Every structure is written in structure tokens, then in C-alpha cells.
XYZ file of C-alpha atoms in Angstrom:
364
model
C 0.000 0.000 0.000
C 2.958 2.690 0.812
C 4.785 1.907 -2.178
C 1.494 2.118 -4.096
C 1.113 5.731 -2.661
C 4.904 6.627 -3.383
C 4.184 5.623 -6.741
C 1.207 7.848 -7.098
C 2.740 10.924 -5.659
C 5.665 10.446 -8.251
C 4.136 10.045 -11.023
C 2.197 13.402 -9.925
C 5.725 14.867 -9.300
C 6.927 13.724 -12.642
C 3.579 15.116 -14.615
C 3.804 18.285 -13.255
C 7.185 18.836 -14.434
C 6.503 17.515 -18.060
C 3.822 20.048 -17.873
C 5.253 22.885 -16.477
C 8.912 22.325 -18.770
C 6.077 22.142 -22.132
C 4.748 25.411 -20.826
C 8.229 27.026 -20.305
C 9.344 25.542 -24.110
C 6.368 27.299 -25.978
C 6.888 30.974 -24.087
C 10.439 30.814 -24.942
C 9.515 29.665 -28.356
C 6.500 32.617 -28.314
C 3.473 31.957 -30.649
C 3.763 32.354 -34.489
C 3.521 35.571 -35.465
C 4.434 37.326 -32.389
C 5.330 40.900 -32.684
C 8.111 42.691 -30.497
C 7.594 44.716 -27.890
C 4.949 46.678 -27.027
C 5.974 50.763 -27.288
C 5.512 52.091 -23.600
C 7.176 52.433 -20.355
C 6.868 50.061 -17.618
C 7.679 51.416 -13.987
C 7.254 48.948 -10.861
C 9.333 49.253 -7.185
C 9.859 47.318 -4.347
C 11.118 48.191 -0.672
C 14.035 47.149 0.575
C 12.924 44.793 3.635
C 15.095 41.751 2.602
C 15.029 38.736 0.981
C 11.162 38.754 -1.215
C 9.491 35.748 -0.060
C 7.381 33.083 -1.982
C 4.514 35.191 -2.526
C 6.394 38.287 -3.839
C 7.863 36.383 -6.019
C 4.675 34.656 -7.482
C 2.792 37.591 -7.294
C 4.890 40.388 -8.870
C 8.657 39.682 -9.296
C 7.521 36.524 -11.944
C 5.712 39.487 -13.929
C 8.691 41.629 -13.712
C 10.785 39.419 -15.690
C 7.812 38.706 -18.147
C 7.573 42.392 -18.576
C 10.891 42.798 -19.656
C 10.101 41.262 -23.123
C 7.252 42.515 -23.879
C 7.727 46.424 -23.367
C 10.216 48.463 -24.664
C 11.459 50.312 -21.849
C 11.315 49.121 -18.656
C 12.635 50.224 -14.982
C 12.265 48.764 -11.507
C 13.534 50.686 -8.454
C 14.931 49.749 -4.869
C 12.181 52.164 -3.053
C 14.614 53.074 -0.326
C 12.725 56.610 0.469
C 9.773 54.373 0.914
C 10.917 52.217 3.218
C 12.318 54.762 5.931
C 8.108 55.767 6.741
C 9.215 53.326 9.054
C 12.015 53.125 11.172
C 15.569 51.978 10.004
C 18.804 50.372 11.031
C 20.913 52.565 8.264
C 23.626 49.807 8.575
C 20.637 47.163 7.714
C 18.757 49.199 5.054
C 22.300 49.483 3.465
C 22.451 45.575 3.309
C 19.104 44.941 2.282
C 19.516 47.194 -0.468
C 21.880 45.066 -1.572
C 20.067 41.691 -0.757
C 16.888 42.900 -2.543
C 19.178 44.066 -6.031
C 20.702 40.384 -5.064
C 17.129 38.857 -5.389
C 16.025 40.095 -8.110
C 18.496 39.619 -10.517
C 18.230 36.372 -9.799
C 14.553 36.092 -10.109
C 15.481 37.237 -13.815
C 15.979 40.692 -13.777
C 18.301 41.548 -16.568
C 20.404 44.971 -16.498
C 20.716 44.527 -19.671
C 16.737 44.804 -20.816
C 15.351 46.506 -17.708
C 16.813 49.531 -15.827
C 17.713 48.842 -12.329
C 17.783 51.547 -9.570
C 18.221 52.149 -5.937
C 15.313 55.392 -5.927
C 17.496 57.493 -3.324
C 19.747 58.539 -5.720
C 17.913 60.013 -8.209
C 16.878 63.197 -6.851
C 14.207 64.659 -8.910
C 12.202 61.653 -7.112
C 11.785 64.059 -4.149
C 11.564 66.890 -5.948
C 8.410 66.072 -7.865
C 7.002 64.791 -5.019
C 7.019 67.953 -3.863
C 5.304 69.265 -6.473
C 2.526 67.419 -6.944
C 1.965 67.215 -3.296
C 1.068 70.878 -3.953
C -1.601 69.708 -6.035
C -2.947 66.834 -4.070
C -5.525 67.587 -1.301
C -5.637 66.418 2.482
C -9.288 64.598 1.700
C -7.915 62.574 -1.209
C -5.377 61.426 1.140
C -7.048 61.016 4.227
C -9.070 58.150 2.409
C -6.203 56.260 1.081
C -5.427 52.566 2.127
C -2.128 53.270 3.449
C -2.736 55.503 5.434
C -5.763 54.160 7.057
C -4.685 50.837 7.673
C -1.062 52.140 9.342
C -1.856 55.333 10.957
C -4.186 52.670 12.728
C -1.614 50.748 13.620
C 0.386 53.245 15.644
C -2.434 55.635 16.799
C -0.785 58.591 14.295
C 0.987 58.587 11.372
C 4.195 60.446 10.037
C 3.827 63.514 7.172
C 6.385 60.794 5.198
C 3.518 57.893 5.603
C 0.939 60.407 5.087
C 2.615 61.439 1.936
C 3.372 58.161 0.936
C 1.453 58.045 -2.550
C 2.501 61.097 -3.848
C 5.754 59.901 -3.943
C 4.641 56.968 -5.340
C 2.605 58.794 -8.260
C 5.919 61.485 -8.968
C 7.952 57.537 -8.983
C 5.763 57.227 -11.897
C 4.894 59.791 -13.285
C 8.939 61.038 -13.240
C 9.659 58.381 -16.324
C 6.510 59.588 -18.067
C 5.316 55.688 -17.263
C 2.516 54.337 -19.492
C 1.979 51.377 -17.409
C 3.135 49.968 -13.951
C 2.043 46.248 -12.544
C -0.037 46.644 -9.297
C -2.092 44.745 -7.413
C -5.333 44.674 -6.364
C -4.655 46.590 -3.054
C -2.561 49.127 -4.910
C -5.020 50.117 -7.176
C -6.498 53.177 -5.567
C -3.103 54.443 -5.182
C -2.327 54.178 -9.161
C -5.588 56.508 -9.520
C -3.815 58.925 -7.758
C -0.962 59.181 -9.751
C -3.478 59.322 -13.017
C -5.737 61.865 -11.174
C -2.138 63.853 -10.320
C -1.705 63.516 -14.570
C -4.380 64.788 -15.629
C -4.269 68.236 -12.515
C -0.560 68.468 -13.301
C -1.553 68.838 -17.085
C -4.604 70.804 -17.412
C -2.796 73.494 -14.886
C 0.613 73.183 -16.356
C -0.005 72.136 -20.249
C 0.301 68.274 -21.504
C 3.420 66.478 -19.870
C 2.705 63.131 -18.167
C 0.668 60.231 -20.160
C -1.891 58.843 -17.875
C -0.401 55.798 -16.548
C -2.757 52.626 -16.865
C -2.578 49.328 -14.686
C -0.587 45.851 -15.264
C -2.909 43.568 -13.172
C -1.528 40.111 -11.717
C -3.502 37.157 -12.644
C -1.826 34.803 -9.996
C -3.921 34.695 -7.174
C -2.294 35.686 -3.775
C 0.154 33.020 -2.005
C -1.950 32.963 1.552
C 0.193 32.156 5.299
C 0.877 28.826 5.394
C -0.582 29.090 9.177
C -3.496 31.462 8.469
C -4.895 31.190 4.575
C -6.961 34.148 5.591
C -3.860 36.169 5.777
C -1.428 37.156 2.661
C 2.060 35.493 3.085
C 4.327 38.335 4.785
C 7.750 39.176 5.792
C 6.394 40.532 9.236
C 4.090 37.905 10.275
C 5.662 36.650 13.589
C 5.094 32.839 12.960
C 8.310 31.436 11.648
C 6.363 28.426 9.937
C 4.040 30.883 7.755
C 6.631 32.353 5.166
C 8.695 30.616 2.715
C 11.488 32.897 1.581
C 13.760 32.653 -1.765
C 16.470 31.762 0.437
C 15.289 29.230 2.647
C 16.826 25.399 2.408
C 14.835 22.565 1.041
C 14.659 21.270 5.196
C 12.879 24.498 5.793
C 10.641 24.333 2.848
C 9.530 20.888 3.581
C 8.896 22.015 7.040
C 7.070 24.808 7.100
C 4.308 23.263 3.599
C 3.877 20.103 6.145
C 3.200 22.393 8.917
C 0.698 23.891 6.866
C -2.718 24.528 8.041
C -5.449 22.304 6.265
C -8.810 20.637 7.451
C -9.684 17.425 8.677
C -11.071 16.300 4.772
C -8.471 14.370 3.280
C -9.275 14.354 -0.159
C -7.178 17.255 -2.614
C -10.004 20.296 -3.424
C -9.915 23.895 -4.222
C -12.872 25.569 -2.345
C -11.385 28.815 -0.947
C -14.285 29.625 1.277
C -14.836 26.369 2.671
C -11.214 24.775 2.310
C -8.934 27.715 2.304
C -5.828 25.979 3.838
C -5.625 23.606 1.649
C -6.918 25.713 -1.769
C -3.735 27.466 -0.535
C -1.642 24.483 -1.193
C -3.368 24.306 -4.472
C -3.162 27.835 -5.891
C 0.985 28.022 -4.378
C 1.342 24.752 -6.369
C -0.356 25.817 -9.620
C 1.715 29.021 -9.968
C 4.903 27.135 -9.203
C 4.605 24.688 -11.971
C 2.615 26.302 -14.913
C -0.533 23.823 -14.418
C -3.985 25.458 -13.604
C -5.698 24.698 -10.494
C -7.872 22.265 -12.382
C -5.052 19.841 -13.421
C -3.269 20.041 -10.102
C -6.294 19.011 -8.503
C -6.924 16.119 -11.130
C -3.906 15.219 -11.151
C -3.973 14.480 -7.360
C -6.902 12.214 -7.201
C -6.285 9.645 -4.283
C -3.810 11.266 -2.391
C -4.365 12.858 1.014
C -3.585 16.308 1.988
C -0.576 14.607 3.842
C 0.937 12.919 0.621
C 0.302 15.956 -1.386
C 2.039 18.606 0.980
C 4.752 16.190 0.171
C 4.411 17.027 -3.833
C 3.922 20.397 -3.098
C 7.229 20.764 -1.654
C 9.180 19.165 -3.850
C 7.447 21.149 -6.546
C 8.395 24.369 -4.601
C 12.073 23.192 -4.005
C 12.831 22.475 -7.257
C 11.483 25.651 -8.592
C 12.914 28.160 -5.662
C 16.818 25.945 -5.961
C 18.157 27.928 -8.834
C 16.705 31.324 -7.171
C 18.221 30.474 -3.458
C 21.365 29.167 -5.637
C 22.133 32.791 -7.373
C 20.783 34.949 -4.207
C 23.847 33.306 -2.341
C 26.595 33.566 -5.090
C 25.445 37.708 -5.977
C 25.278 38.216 -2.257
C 29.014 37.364 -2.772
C 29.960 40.094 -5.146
C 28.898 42.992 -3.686
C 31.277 45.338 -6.146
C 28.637 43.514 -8.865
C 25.561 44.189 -7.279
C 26.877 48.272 -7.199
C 27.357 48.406 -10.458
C 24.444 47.172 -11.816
C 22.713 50.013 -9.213
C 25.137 52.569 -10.724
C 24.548 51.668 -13.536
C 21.079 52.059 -13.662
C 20.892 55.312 -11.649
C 22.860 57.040 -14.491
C 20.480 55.538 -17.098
C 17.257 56.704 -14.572
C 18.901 59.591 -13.653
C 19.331 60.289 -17.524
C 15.344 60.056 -17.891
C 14.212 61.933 -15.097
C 16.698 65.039 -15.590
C 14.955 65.386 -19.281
C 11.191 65.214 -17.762
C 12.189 67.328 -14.860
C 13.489 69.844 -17.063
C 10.209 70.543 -18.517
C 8.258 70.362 -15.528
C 10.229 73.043 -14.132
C 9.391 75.375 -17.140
C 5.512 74.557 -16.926
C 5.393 75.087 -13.346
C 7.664 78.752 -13.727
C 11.274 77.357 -12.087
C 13.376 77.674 -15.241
């Protein structure tokens, strides 16, 4: 009977990686008749708070790297003025500046097709911020998410939190950016950079294209100890994040430490199964197969035997990442020049659109 079950679960194994290598073969191979890249300007960042973890990387940083080939300009920034609405080690933000550059090229990023930034140093960042923040009212802030949710949090809120998205909207709107991937819970703050567009241009004259939004289809990796939670960096239980870096003993760990049910048959019922519909959705995203042929291509295994595919299925895809996240951690000289490098390039871009802001607006 047990070798009849280890059977089963690798023959699953072994399907799902036939499936998800034919998937990988025909997007590298692209579909006949496939024209080049779209004409626009992609602009996405990401804070600096260490190593991504599983759901990061499913959820945006996969997209990134898609994104890359089918725009024709395309920049991601290490939001580093973001990050310090909250209180910093400088020491540590200096190191996960570097871990995060680390990460993502070897998610895919390539300095070669995608301009690659720490924000900080480019300053006309901060200086539009501070001019549309003279166009943005205190209502249409009050009402964002951010603010709500944190100011909450600690009973009163910085100006920087409280200012938050209008740094976010001049990040956009600085590389005249036509689109920029967001999620859901980002959405609101995207309309406030197009809102910010289309003041900025009816006062001033036409500059900045309103920017339009790259939504992710995956749906969102859940805690592996509370699937009514998002998978987060800060969530005090050890066992609910998987991060890029962690070993194949801690993967395996913390999927069969997972929460699930009592059932022990393989479903995908968010509202009445969510634990495991976790383990479901994580493993569909991980190996190219939709939800529909993970879950029929688990038929008669419990939820014990198939945490066990899971995790394999999330080793083997994570190994390479965790493999070049440890060698570029390495070469730090690397990982600086690929930031340099792509602060002169962003620097480049936003010194031209500054220029003419500062005209409109009566500076120069």
C-alpha cells in the first residue's frame, strides 16, 4: 500500500514537471507571429525589507521578468525613500539594499533589458514629489489605504507615511510611465498618480501620459498558518513564510506544517477549504498547471501525501533562485554596479522630464 502511494505521488511529481517544462518551451519559443515589444514604459518598485518571499515572487517579481520582453522600456527601483516611513537600522537598510538588487536579478531581472535603480539617488524623485503634493488635497489622502490601515496601527501617522502616494505617483509619473504592474490593493493608489496627470496637465499644459494598470492574474500566495492572511515578511510565525532563500529542510517544514482541514481528499474551495486551496493555488503558480489539473492530477492522495508534492514542486522551482541569491550576495562590487549603472540611465530620464516640468510650473 505505501509503495502504491509513493508511486502515485511520483508520477504526480513527474507530470507536473513535463507540464510545467512544455509550458516554459512554448513561451520561450513565443506563438507564431508574435510581434516585439509593445511601445511604452513600464515602472514597478519594491522596498528594501530583505530577501522577497514566496509570494512576492509569485505575485509580482515573476511578472517583472515577463515584462521585460514585452515592453520596450522598462525600470524597476529599490524604493529606499519608501521604506524609511518606518524606522531603520541605516547599517541594515544598506544591506538589504543590496540583498533585494541580489534577489532580483536572480529572479530574472536583466540589467541589460530593464533599468535597475536604488530610488534614493535620483533626486528629482523628491523633488516632484514635492510638487505634486502641492496639487494633491488632504481629503484625497485622508481616504487612502495606506494611510488608514497604518496610521491605525500606531495611533498617528508620520507627514512621510501620510505622503506616501505622492511619492509613489511622482515615482511614476517622473519616467513619463505608461503602465506599472499593481495589485489589487494598490489600485487606488495608481488613480492617484493618473488623477495627479491629468491636474498636473490641465494646470501646467500636456506632460505626463496617464499611466494605466498591469494587473496580476496569480492569485495571492496565503500564510501557510493562516490562509486568511497574505504570506508576509512581518508575520511573527516562523512556519508561515517561505522565503527565496530558505533550504529545502525548511521548505519541507514549514508546507507540512501547513494549516489544512480534517477532509483528506485534494479540493480547491477557498471559502470552505482555504488551507488547503492554498496548497493548491501556491502549487499551480509554481509549476505552470492550472488549479484544475493540479487538482486532477492528485486524485487519491491525502492532503498529507500531497504537501509532500507540493514541496518538492516548490524546491525544485525556488533551488536555482536560493542558488544565485547566495553567489550575488558574494559580489557585492557587482551588485553596485548594476545600481550605478542604472541610476545614471534613470537619472538620464528623469533630468529630461524634470526639465520641462520646471518650465511649466515657472522654475526655469
Amino acid at each position: 500500500m505505501a509503495l502504491s502511494i509513493s508511486r502515485n505521488v511520483n508520477r504526480l511529481f513527474r507530470v507536473v514537471q513535463i507540464n510545467a517544462a512544455r509550458r516554459r518551451r512554448l513561451c520561450a519559443a513565443g506563438a507564431p507571429g508574435k510581434k516585439g515589444p509593445a511601445v511604452g514604459r513600464v515602472f514597478s518598485g519594491i522596498q528594501p525589507t530583505g530577501v522577497p518571499h514566496l509570494g512576492n515572487y509569485l505575485g509580482a517579481l515573476e511578472s517583472w521578468v515577463t515584462l521585460q520582453d514585452e515592453y520596450s522600456s522598462v525600470l524597476y527601483s529599490i524604493v529606499d525613500l519608501h521604506s524609511i516611513t518606518q524606522p531603520q537600522d541605516p547599517q541594515l537598510l544598506r544591506d538589504n539594499i543590496l540583498d533585494m538588487a541580489a534577489s532580483l536579478l536572480a529572479c530574472g531581472i536583466d540589467p541589460a533589458r530593464a533599468v535597475l535603480f536604488q530610488q534614493s539617488v535620483v533626486q528629482e524623485h523628491a523633488e516632484l514629489c514635492w510638487i505634486l503634493g502641492c496639487l494633491t488635497s488632504l481629503p484625497r489622502l485622508r481616504h487612502l489605504p495606506q494611510w488608514k490601515m497604518k496610521s491605525k496601527q500606531k495611533s498617528e501617522g508620520s507627514v512621510g507615511l501620510y505622503t506616501y502616494p505622492v511619492l509613489q505617483a511622482a515615482d511614476i509619473l517622473l519616467y513619463k510611465s505608461t503602465h506599472v504592474p499593481v495589485g489589487e490593493d494598490q489600485v487606488q493608489h495608481l488613480e492617484l498618480a493618473q488623477n495627479l496627470a491629468r491636474v498636473f496637465n490641465t494646470r501646467y499644459g500636456p506632460v505626463f501620459p496617464q499611466p494605466r494598470a498591469l494587473l496580476s492574474s496569480t492569485q495571492k500566495v496565503k500564510s501557510l498558518r493562516d490562509p486568511s492572511s497574505k504570506m508576509s515578511k512581518s508575520d511573527p510565525q516562523t512556519l508561515a513564510t517561505i522565503f527565496l532563500t530558505d533550504t529545502p529542510d525548511d521548505i519541507v517544514l514549514k508546507i507540512r506544517r501547513a494549516v489544512t482541514d480534517f477532509t483528506s481528499e485534494v479540493t480547491f474551495d477557498p471559502e470552505n477549504r482555504p488551507g488547503v486551496a492554498n496548497l493548491v493555488s501556491l502549487h499551480a503558480a509554481v509549476t505552470g498547471c492550472t488549479v484544475d489539473e493540479v487538482v486532477g492530477l492528485s486524485v487519491g492522495l491525502d492532503t498529507g501525501e500531497y504537501k509532500g508534492v507540493v514541496a518538492e514542486a516548490v524546491v525544485e522551482r525556488l533551488r536555482p533562485i536560493r542558488t544565485e541569491i547566495q553567489r550575488l550576495r558574494a559580489d557585492r562590487a557587482y551588485l553596485h554596479s548594476v545600481l550605478e549603472q542604472g541610476a545614471e540611465t534613470a537619472r538620464c530620464l528623469a533630468t529630461m522630464v524634470m526639465e520641462e516640468v520646471r518650465k511649466r510650473v515657472g522654475f526655469s
